[in-house]
mmCIF file of C-alpha atoms and ligand atoms in Angstrom:
data_model
loop_
_atom_site.group_PDB
_atom_site.id
_atom_site.type_symbol
_atom_site.label_atom_id
_atom_site.label_comp_id
_atom_site.label_asym_id
_atom_site.label_seq_id
_atom_site.Cartn_x
_atom_site.Cartn_y
_atom_site.Cartn_z
ATOM 1 C CA MET A 27 121.470 -77.995 52.173
ATOM 2 C CA LEU A 28 118.299 -79.601 49.984
ATOM 3 C CA ARG A 29 120.730 -80.087 47.186
ATOM 4 C CA ARG A 30 123.300 -81.569 49.520
ATOM 5 C CA THR A 31 120.181 -84.343 50.732
ATOM 6 C CA ALA A 32 119.735 -84.469 47.235
ATOM 7 C CA LEU A 33 122.839 -85.112 46.484
ATOM 8 C CA ALA A 34 123.518 -87.270 49.864
ATOM 9 C CA LEU A 35 120.637 -89.289 48.916
ATOM 10 C CA PHE A 36 121.527 -89.913 45.140
ATOM 11 C CA ALA A 37 125.480 -91.256 46.529
ATOM 12 C CA THR A 38 123.876 -92.994 48.996
ATOM 13 C CA ALA A 39 120.941 -94.488 45.749
ATOM 14 C CA PHE A 40 124.121 -95.094 43.930
ATOM 15 C CA ALA A 41 125.971 -97.318 46.152
ATOM 16 C CA GLY A 42 123.462 -98.921 47.708
ATOM 17 C CA PRO A 43 121.150 -102.032 46.608
ATOM 18 C CA ALA A 44 118.457 -99.648 45.256
ATOM 19 C CA PHE A 45 121.047 -98.313 42.468
ATOM 20 C CA ALA A 46 121.143 -102.205 41.881
ATOM 21 C CA GLN A 47 117.799 -102.809 42.024
ATOM 22 C CA ALA A 48 117.535 -100.494 39.919
ATOM 23 C CA TYR A 49 119.847 -101.745 37.134
ATOM 24 C CA PRO A 50 119.837 -101.531 34.346
ATOM 25 C CA ASN A 51 117.976 -98.708 33.105
ATOM 26 C CA LYS A 52 120.215 -97.909 30.053
ATOM 27 C CA PRO A 53 122.472 -99.826 27.805
ATOM 28 C CA ILE A 54 124.975 -101.690 29.001
ATOM 29 C CA THR A 55 128.003 -101.267 26.939
ATOM 30 C CA ILE A 56 130.592 -103.955 25.997
ATOM 31 C CA VAL A 57 134.090 -103.810 25.537
ATOM 32 C CA VAL A 58 135.596 -105.782 23.076
ATOM 33 C CA PRO A 59 139.333 -105.623 23.409
ATOM 34 C CA PHE A 60 139.815 -107.233 19.539
ATOM 35 C CA SER A 61 138.760 -106.518 15.970
ATOM 36 C CA ALA A 62 135.096 -106.235 14.212
ATOM 37 C CA GLY A 63 133.772 -109.896 12.975
ATOM 38 C CA GLY A 64 137.113 -111.797 14.840
ATOM 39 C CA PRO A 65 136.068 -114.345 17.205
ATOM 40 C CA THR A 66 135.940 -112.806 21.338
ATOM 41 C CA ASP A 67 133.775 -109.280 19.167
ATOM 42 C CA VAL A 68 131.265 -112.924 17.500
ATOM 43 C CA MET A 69 131.321 -114.230 21.085
ATOM 44 C CA ALA A 70 130.511 -110.468 22.459
ATOM 45 C CA ARG A 71 127.229 -110.036 19.897
ATOM 46 C CA ILE A 72 126.108 -113.800 19.996
ATOM 47 C CA VAL A 73 125.782 -114.166 23.928
ATOM 48 C CA GLY A 74 125.699 -109.992 24.154
ATOM 49 C CA GLU A 75 122.609 -109.699 22.110
ATOM 50 C CA ARG A 76 121.164 -112.968 24.278
ATOM 51 C CA MET A 77 121.655 -110.759 27.717
ATOM 52 C CA GLY A 78 120.675 -107.771 27.250
ATOM 53 C CA ARG A 79 116.972 -109.201 25.888
ATOM 54 C CA GLU A 80 117.248 -110.656 29.425
ATOM 55 C CA LEU A 81 118.328 -107.768 31.096
ATOM 56 C CA GLY A 82 116.046 -105.845 29.367
ATOM 57 C CA GLN A 83 118.357 -103.171 27.935
ATOM 58 C CA GLN A 84 120.557 -102.800 25.111
ATOM 59 C CA MET A 85 124.708 -104.025 24.910
ATOM 60 C CA ILE A 86 126.762 -102.218 22.864
ATOM 61 C CA ILE A 87 129.571 -103.925 21.339
ATOM 62 C CA ASP A 88 133.067 -101.470 21.659
ATOM 63 C CA ASN A 89 135.863 -103.047 19.576
ATOM 64 C CA VAL A 90 138.994 -100.766 21.789
ATOM 65 C CA THR A 91 141.071 -103.065 20.023
ATOM 66 C CA GLY A 92 145.236 -103.210 20.155
ATOM 67 C CA ALA A 93 148.423 -104.489 21.515
ATOM 68 C CA ALA A 94 146.945 -107.802 21.988
ATOM 69 C CA GLY A 95 143.952 -106.267 24.212
ATOM 70 C CA THR A 96 145.151 -105.035 26.652
ATOM 71 C CA ILE A 97 144.179 -101.717 25.419
ATOM 72 C CA GLY A 98 140.539 -102.550 26.029
ATOM 73 C CA VAL A 99 141.165 -103.957 28.976
ATOM 74 C CA GLY A 100 142.741 -101.137 30.763
ATOM 75 C CA LYS A 101 139.596 -98.923 29.504
ATOM 76 C CA VAL A 102 137.414 -101.576 31.461
ATOM 77 C CA ALA A 103 139.587 -101.691 34.710
ATOM 78 C CA ARG A 104 139.360 -98.064 34.376
ATOM 79 C CA SER A 105 135.340 -97.648 33.397
ATOM 80 C CA ALA A 106 133.164 -96.546 36.461
ATOM 81 C CA PRO A 107 132.261 -100.192 38.890
ATOM 82 C CA ASP A 108 128.625 -98.893 38.214
ATOM 83 C CA GLY A 109 127.409 -102.188 35.133
ATOM 84 C CA TYR A 110 127.291 -100.080 32.406
ATOM 85 C CA THR A 111 130.458 -100.673 31.727
ATOM 86 C CA ILE A 112 131.791 -104.810 31.298
ATOM 87 C CA GLY A 113 134.521 -106.151 29.262
ATOM 88 C CA ILE A 114 134.622 -109.717 27.779
ATOM 89 C CA GLY A 115 138.436 -111.312 27.667
ATOM 90 C CA HIS A 116 139.481 -114.669 27.309
ATOM 91 C CA LEU A 117 142.848 -116.558 28.242
ATOM 92 C CA GLY A 118 145.298 -114.389 26.470
ATOM 93 C CA THR A 119 143.669 -111.322 27.162
ATOM 94 C CA ASN A 120 143.399 -112.293 31.279
ATOM 95 C CA VAL A 121 145.069 -114.422 32.292
ATOM 96 C CA VAL A 122 148.986 -114.554 29.589
ATOM 97 C CA ASN A 123 148.856 -110.716 29.087
ATOM 98 C CA GLY A 124 149.733 -110.690 32.980
ATOM 99 C CA ALA A 125 152.902 -112.546 32.474
ATOM 100 C CA ILE A 126 153.510 -111.002 28.620
ATOM 101 C CA TYR A 127 152.839 -107.562 29.432
ATOM 102 C CA LYS A 128 155.322 -105.795 32.373
ATOM 103 C CA ASN A 129 154.000 -102.391 32.102
ATOM 104 C CA LEU A 130 150.412 -103.051 32.078
ATOM 105 C CA ASN A 131 148.613 -100.069 33.945
ATOM 106 C CA TYR A 132 146.238 -101.709 35.543
ATOM 107 C CA ASP A 133 146.266 -105.522 36.911
ATOM 108 C CA LEU A 134 144.780 -107.804 35.856
ATOM 109 C CA LEU A 135 143.652 -109.590 38.524
ATOM 110 C CA GLY A 136 143.337 -106.915 40.896
ATOM 111 C CA ASP A 137 141.432 -104.458 39.490
ATOM 112 C CA LEU A 138 138.643 -106.634 37.072
ATOM 113 C CA VAL A 139 136.207 -108.849 38.859
ATOM 114 C CA PRO A 140 134.984 -111.975 36.928
ATOM 115 C CA ILE A 141 130.805 -111.932 36.248
ATOM 116 C CA ALA A 142 130.901 -115.352 33.918
ATOM 117 C CA LEU A 143 133.182 -117.983 31.734
ATOM 118 C CA LEU A 144 131.930 -118.110 28.772
ATOM 119 C CA PRO A 145 132.695 -120.602 26.044
ATOM 120 C CA SER A 146 135.743 -122.268 25.254
ATOM 121 C CA ASN A 147 137.563 -123.585 21.602
ATOM 122 C CA PRO A 148 140.087 -125.123 20.108
ATOM 123 C CA LEU A 149 142.786 -123.523 17.660
ATOM 124 C CA LEU A 150 142.721 -124.519 14.212
ATOM 125 C CA VAL A 151 146.565 -124.794 11.894
ATOM 126 C CA VAL A 152 145.179 -123.408 8.986
ATOM 127 C CA THR A 153 146.912 -122.189 5.481
ATOM 128 C CA SER A 154 145.982 -119.794 2.615
ATOM 129 C CA ASN A 155 145.401 -122.211 -0.507
ATOM 130 C CA GLN A 156 148.611 -121.606 -1.616
ATOM 131 C CA VAL A 157 150.690 -123.762 0.553
ATOM 132 C CA PRO A 158 151.281 -126.443 -1.215
ATOM 133 C CA ALA A 159 150.720 -128.753 1.894
ATOM 134 C CA LYS A 160 148.457 -132.385 2.112
ATOM 135 C CA ASP A 161 148.247 -133.261 5.464
ATOM 136 C CA LEU A 162 150.417 -130.931 9.336
ATOM 137 C CA LYS A 163 153.752 -133.466 8.222
ATOM 138 C CA GLU A 164 153.714 -131.603 5.358
ATOM 139 C CA LEU A 165 153.119 -128.567 6.121
ATOM 140 C CA VAL A 166 155.905 -128.752 9.142
ATOM 141 C CA ALA A 167 158.153 -129.824 6.600
ATOM 142 C CA TYR A 168 157.140 -126.948 3.714
ATOM 143 C CA LEU A 169 157.515 -124.787 6.957
ATOM 144 C CA LYS A 170 161.651 -126.212 8.007
ATOM 145 C CA ALA A 171 162.369 -126.345 4.468
ATOM 146 C CA ASN A 172 160.731 -122.310 3.370
ATOM 147 C CA PRO A 173 161.957 -120.506 6.163
ATOM 148 C CA ASP A 174 161.183 -116.870 4.236
ATOM 149 C CA LYS A 175 158.558 -117.225 2.037
ATOM 150 C CA VAL A 176 156.209 -117.297 5.460
ATOM 151 C CA SER A 177 154.410 -114.953 7.578
ATOM 152 C CA GLY A 178 151.369 -116.255 10.023
ATOM 153 C CA GLY A 179 149.308 -113.767 11.971
ATOM 154 C CA THR A 180 148.679 -113.128 15.182
ATOM 155 C CA ALA A 181 146.594 -111.022 17.769
ATOM 156 C CA GLY A 182 149.550 -109.647 18.975
ATOM 157 C CA MET A 183 152.048 -110.849 21.470
ATOM 158 C CA GLY A 184 149.658 -112.803 24.185
ATOM 159 C CA SER A 185 146.466 -113.406 22.158
ATOM 160 C CA GLY A 186 145.272 -116.902 22.005
ATOM 161 C CA SER A 187 146.640 -116.996 17.926
ATOM 162 C CA HIS A 188 150.335 -116.262 19.109
ATOM 163 C CA ILE A 189 149.622 -118.787 22.384
ATOM 164 C CA GLY A 190 148.987 -121.157 19.830
ATOM 165 C CA VAL A 191 151.512 -120.358 17.712
ATOM 166 C CA LEU A 192 154.100 -120.801 20.769
ATOM 167 C CA ALA A 193 153.004 -123.904 20.798
ATOM 168 C CA PHE A 194 153.487 -124.928 18.064
ATOM 169 C CA PHE A 195 157.048 -123.402 17.732
ATOM 170 C CA ALA A 196 157.983 -125.653 20.333
ATOM 171 C CA ALA A 197 156.009 -129.505 19.367
ATOM 172 C CA THR A 198 156.909 -128.563 15.547
ATOM 173 C CA GLY A 199 160.643 -127.176 15.548
ATOM 174 C CA THR A 200 159.506 -124.474 13.446
ATOM 175 C CA ASN A 201 160.127 -120.737 13.205
ATOM 176 C CA TYR A 202 158.501 -118.228 10.594
ATOM 177 C CA GLN A 203 158.030 -114.637 10.945
ATOM 178 C CA LEU A 204 154.907 -112.859 12.843
ATOM 179 C CA VAL A 205 152.858 -110.479 11.687
ATOM 180 C CA PRO A 206 150.341 -108.506 14.890
ATOM 181 C CA TYR A 207 147.072 -107.500 13.842
ATOM 182 C CA ARG A 208 144.174 -105.730 16.053
ATOM 183 C CA GLY A 209 142.596 -109.245 16.009
ATOM 184 C CA THR A 210 142.073 -112.085 13.457
ATOM 185 C CA GLY A 211 139.615 -111.338 11.955
ATOM 186 C CA PRO A 212 140.995 -109.247 9.406
ATOM 187 C CA ALA A 213 144.191 -111.587 9.686
ATOM 188 C CA ALA A 214 141.786 -113.930 8.725
ATOM 189 C CA GLN A 215 141.063 -112.256 5.446
ATOM 190 C CA ASP A 216 145.076 -111.458 4.969
ATOM 191 C CA LEU A 217 145.127 -115.167 5.012
ATOM 192 C CA MET A 218 142.714 -115.664 2.187
ATOM 193 C CA ALA A 219 144.341 -113.418 0.253
ATOM 194 C CA ASN A 220 147.512 -115.534 0.472
ATOM 195 C CA GLN A 221 148.844 -111.622 2.245
ATOM 196 C CA ILE A 222 149.751 -115.012 5.267
ATOM 197 C CA GLN A 223 150.338 -117.982 4.545
ATOM 198 C CA ILE A 224 149.534 -119.435 7.928
ATOM 199 C CA MET A 225 147.560 -118.527 11.402
ATOM 200 C CA ILE A 226 146.935 -121.081 14.372
ATOM 201 C CA ASP A 227 143.829 -119.705 15.070
ATOM 202 C CA GLN A 228 140.107 -119.939 17.048
ATOM 203 C CA SER A 229 137.416 -122.124 15.308
ATOM 204 C CA SER A 230 135.375 -120.322 15.779
ATOM 205 C CA ASN A 231 137.210 -117.473 13.401
ATOM 206 C CA SER A 232 138.582 -119.902 10.847
ATOM 207 C CA LEU A 233 136.055 -122.786 10.875
ATOM 208 C CA PRO A 234 133.386 -121.311 8.411
ATOM 209 C CA HIS A 235 136.192 -120.009 5.681
ATOM 210 C CA VAL A 236 137.602 -123.298 5.956
ATOM 211 C CA ARG A 237 134.044 -124.871 5.466
ATOM 212 C CA ALA A 238 134.351 -122.696 2.838
ATOM 213 C CA GLY A 239 137.119 -124.043 1.062
ATOM 214 C CA LYS A 240 138.791 -120.788 1.637
ATOM 215 C CA ILE A 241 141.766 -121.757 3.480
ATOM 216 C CA ARG A 242 142.875 -125.365 4.686
ATOM 217 C CA ALA A 243 142.787 -127.441 7.996
ATOM 218 C CA TYR A 244 145.526 -129.275 9.165
ATOM 219 C CA ALA A 245 144.741 -130.013 12.689
ATOM 220 C CA VAL A 246 142.914 -128.724 15.706
ATOM 221 C CA THR A 247 144.687 -128.108 18.874
ATOM 222 C CA ALA A 248 142.697 -130.929 21.513
ATOM 223 C CA LYS A 249 142.710 -134.098 22.468
ATOM 224 C CA GLN A 250 140.024 -135.119 21.210
ATOM 225 C CA ARG A 251 138.284 -134.347 17.293
ATOM 226 C CA ASN A 252 135.171 -131.122 17.887
ATOM 227 C CA ALA A 253 132.822 -131.975 17.059
ATOM 228 C CA ALA A 254 131.473 -129.438 14.751
ATOM 229 C CA ALA A 255 134.827 -130.961 12.995
ATOM 230 C CA PRO A 256 134.692 -134.326 12.828
ATOM 231 C CA ASP A 257 137.127 -134.171 9.882
ATOM 232 C CA ILE A 258 139.841 -131.999 11.317
ATOM 233 C CA PRO A 259 142.736 -134.467 13.302
ATOM 234 C CA THR A 260 143.883 -133.576 16.436
ATOM 235 C CA THR A 261 147.585 -132.455 16.386
ATOM 236 C CA ALA A 262 148.772 -135.585 17.975
ATOM 237 C CA GLU A 263 146.835 -137.970 15.524
ATOM 238 C CA ALA A 264 148.882 -135.239 12.633
ATOM 239 C CA GLY A 265 151.555 -136.372 14.285
ATOM 240 C CA PHE A 266 152.845 -133.787 16.571
ATOM 241 C CA PRO A 267 151.566 -133.763 20.322
ATOM 242 C CA GLY A 268 151.598 -131.663 22.420
ATOM 243 C CA ILE A 269 149.790 -128.658 21.312
ATOM 244 C CA GLU A 270 146.490 -128.408 23.086
ATOM 245 C CA VAL A 271 144.887 -124.509 23.741
ATOM 246 C CA ALA A 272 141.824 -124.105 24.438
ATOM 247 C CA ILE A 273 140.505 -120.623 24.309
ATOM 248 C CA TRP A 274 137.764 -120.288 27.156
ATOM 249 C CA HIS A 275 136.134 -116.160 27.008
ATOM 250 C CA GLY A 276 134.501 -114.804 30.349
ATOM 251 C CA LEU A 277 133.472 -111.016 30.759
ATOM 252 C CA TRP A 278 134.632 -108.955 33.654
ATOM 253 C CA ALA A 279 133.782 -105.897 35.567
ATOM 254 C CA PRO A 280 135.440 -102.887 37.021
ATOM 255 C CA LYS A 281 136.733 -103.470 40.393
ATOM 256 C CA GLY A 282 134.020 -102.093 42.758
ATOM 257 C CA THR A 283 130.937 -103.068 41.122
ATOM 258 C CA PRO A 284 128.312 -104.583 43.366
ATOM 259 C CA PRO A 285 128.248 -107.859 44.308
ATOM 260 C CA GLU A 286 124.580 -107.424 43.274
ATOM 261 C CA ILE A 287 124.647 -105.802 39.842
ATOM 262 C CA ILE A 288 127.075 -108.828 39.043
ATOM 263 C CA ASN A 289 125.146 -111.498 39.887
ATOM 264 C CA LYS A 290 122.512 -109.716 37.167
ATOM 265 C CA LEU A 291 124.847 -109.944 34.665
ATOM 266 C CA ASN A 292 125.813 -113.182 35.836
ATOM 267 C CA ALA A 293 122.417 -114.623 35.838
ATOM 268 C CA ALA A 294 121.237 -113.292 31.868
ATOM 269 C CA ALA A 295 124.611 -114.959 30.788
ATOM 270 C CA VAL A 296 123.897 -118.328 32.710
ATOM 271 C CA VAL A 297 120.441 -117.674 31.049
ATOM 272 C CA ALA A 298 121.890 -116.749 27.363
ATOM 273 C CA LEU A 299 123.653 -119.948 27.326
ATOM 274 C CA LYS A 300 121.225 -122.325 28.466
ATOM 275 C CA ASP A 301 119.157 -120.996 25.383
ATOM 276 C CA PRO A 302 118.854 -123.580 22.280
ATOM 277 C CA GLU A 303 119.842 -121.206 19.895
ATOM 278 C CA VAL A 304 122.720 -119.458 20.755
ATOM 279 C CA ARG A 305 123.789 -123.173 22.301
ATOM 280 C CA ARG A 306 123.676 -124.390 18.123
ATOM 281 C CA ARG A 307 125.098 -121.154 16.811
ATOM 282 C CA LEU A 308 127.771 -121.225 19.451
ATOM 283 C CA GLU A 309 128.393 -125.122 18.637
ATOM 284 C CA ASP A 310 128.656 -124.788 14.898
ATOM 285 C CA LEU A 311 131.805 -122.781 15.566
ATOM 286 C CA GLY A 312 133.300 -125.500 17.512
ATOM 287 C CA GLN A 313 133.056 -123.428 21.422
ATOM 288 C CA ASP A 314 132.403 -126.244 23.910
ATOM 289 C CA ILE A 315 130.045 -124.810 26.529
ATOM 290 C CA PRO A 316 130.327 -123.904 30.473
ATOM 291 C CA THR A 317 127.752 -125.550 33.667
ATOM 292 C CA PRO A 318 125.789 -123.032 35.381
ATOM 293 C CA GLU A 319 128.571 -123.936 38.454
ATOM 294 C CA GLN A 320 131.726 -123.423 35.996
ATOM 295 C CA MET A 321 130.002 -120.074 35.067
ATOM 296 C CA GLN A 322 129.508 -119.212 38.715
ATOM 297 C CA PRO A 323 131.223 -115.678 39.255
ATOM 298 C CA ALA A 324 133.139 -117.553 42.689
ATOM 299 C CA ALA A 325 133.964 -120.794 40.242
ATOM 300 C CA PHE A 326 135.582 -118.488 37.676
ATOM 301 C CA THR A 327 137.412 -116.566 40.229
ATOM 302 C CA ALA A 328 138.966 -119.611 40.874
ATOM 303 C CA TYR A 329 139.470 -120.852 37.640
ATOM 304 C CA GLN A 330 140.604 -117.693 36.241
ATOM 305 C CA LYS A 331 143.668 -117.446 39.225
ATOM 306 C CA ALA A 332 144.766 -121.403 38.590
ATOM 307 C CA GLU A 333 145.372 -121.028 35.488
ATOM 308 C CA PHE A 334 147.435 -118.070 35.666
ATOM 309 C CA ALA A 335 149.311 -120.071 37.917
ATOM 310 C CA LYS A 336 149.447 -122.547 35.189
ATOM 311 C CA TRP A 337 151.311 -120.273 32.678
ATOM 312 C CA LYS A 338 152.679 -118.191 34.407
ATOM 313 C CA PRO A 339 155.814 -120.371 33.969
ATOM 314 C CA ILE A 340 155.246 -121.940 30.690
ATOM 315 C CA ILE A 341 155.557 -117.371 29.582
ATOM 316 C CA GLU A 342 158.337 -117.601 31.580
ATOM 317 C CA LYS A 343 160.134 -120.540 30.133
ATOM 318 C CA ALA A 344 159.704 -119.705 26.781
ATOM 319 C CA GLY A 345 160.492 -115.926 27.518
ATOM 320 C CA VAL A 346 158.392 -114.192 26.482
ATOM 321 C CA LYS A 347 157.927 -110.399 27.694
ATOM 322 C CA VAL A 348 157.532 -106.793 26.605
ATOM 323 C CA GLU A 349 158.900 -104.354 28.791
HETATM 324 N N1 LIG B 29 141.373 -113.711 20.038
HETATM 325 C C1 LIG B 29 141.291 -112.359 19.243
HETATM 326 C C2 LIG B 29 140.047 -111.776 18.668
HETATM 327 O O1 LIG B 29 139.077 -111.792 17.988
HETATM 328 C C3 LIG B 29 142.239 -113.630 18.897
HETATM 329 C C4 LIG B 29 142.927 -113.847 19.461
HETATM 330 O O2 LIG B 29 143.191 -113.419 20.301
HETATM 331 O O3 LIG B 29 143.683 -114.905 18.899
HETATM 332 O O4 LIG B 29 140.770 -111.364 17.213
#
């Protein structure tokens, strides 16, 4: 009898505000659906470390990779809704994949609750230093003349780097072979070694290698040049308008996570993105930092839905799907 009461009390405490008040009392896992060292991982580590300091608990990074992030996002969707397992994702994993993958075993919009919108970065058109092109027009000509000599890296169908490729192919009339990786961190290593020749990759991943002279950048996929790389022309300036893609990030929790916990996590993310050192590190990688209002769970939910409505017809028109 006593045990039953204790169990019942435990259950109430777990579900109610008292549980949320005690939260967090142990480390929180952030599932990163791509390889260590890549753009999503870097975002999780920079923001997560500062969130952890705010919450008084360590944030543990768990890289659960494969199938353009769908494996990792699926793990978050099936985790206990107690605030101790959350996921980081981006436009690809949490919007575009919902239109591409016809057999997901979770509902991208229904099984995950938005916590906070995180920064957004454009993509850079980059090649290995072996590619003999001085600017984007020469690069496009080279790709058209050498379709068999060139292969490009992506983090799988529906990843940020793949969305970039789709826009690039459509605007330039090029087409090269794609090699899927578990993240663009390892793909960038292969690009430097000329195992692959081209990527359309997030600035946060490619810019440090461009600065080090290890790969070459031709254009940034944005309307305006990026403050972190003012010498790199926009795709329109370089002769090919219509390649404007920004990869925004976000944090999600499994459906059923108490709203008090979502709000605590959101508040910690807001504090993290106000921190001058965090901002400096992210801006140096070309990231655009959202306002606290844009980060709010309700605003982020609306934004994710709007992005889904925008991208679904684009993906369907492009005929990209995985059955
Ligand atoms: N964000 C992925 C990563 O972290 C790459 C991608 O989406 O293209 O590797």
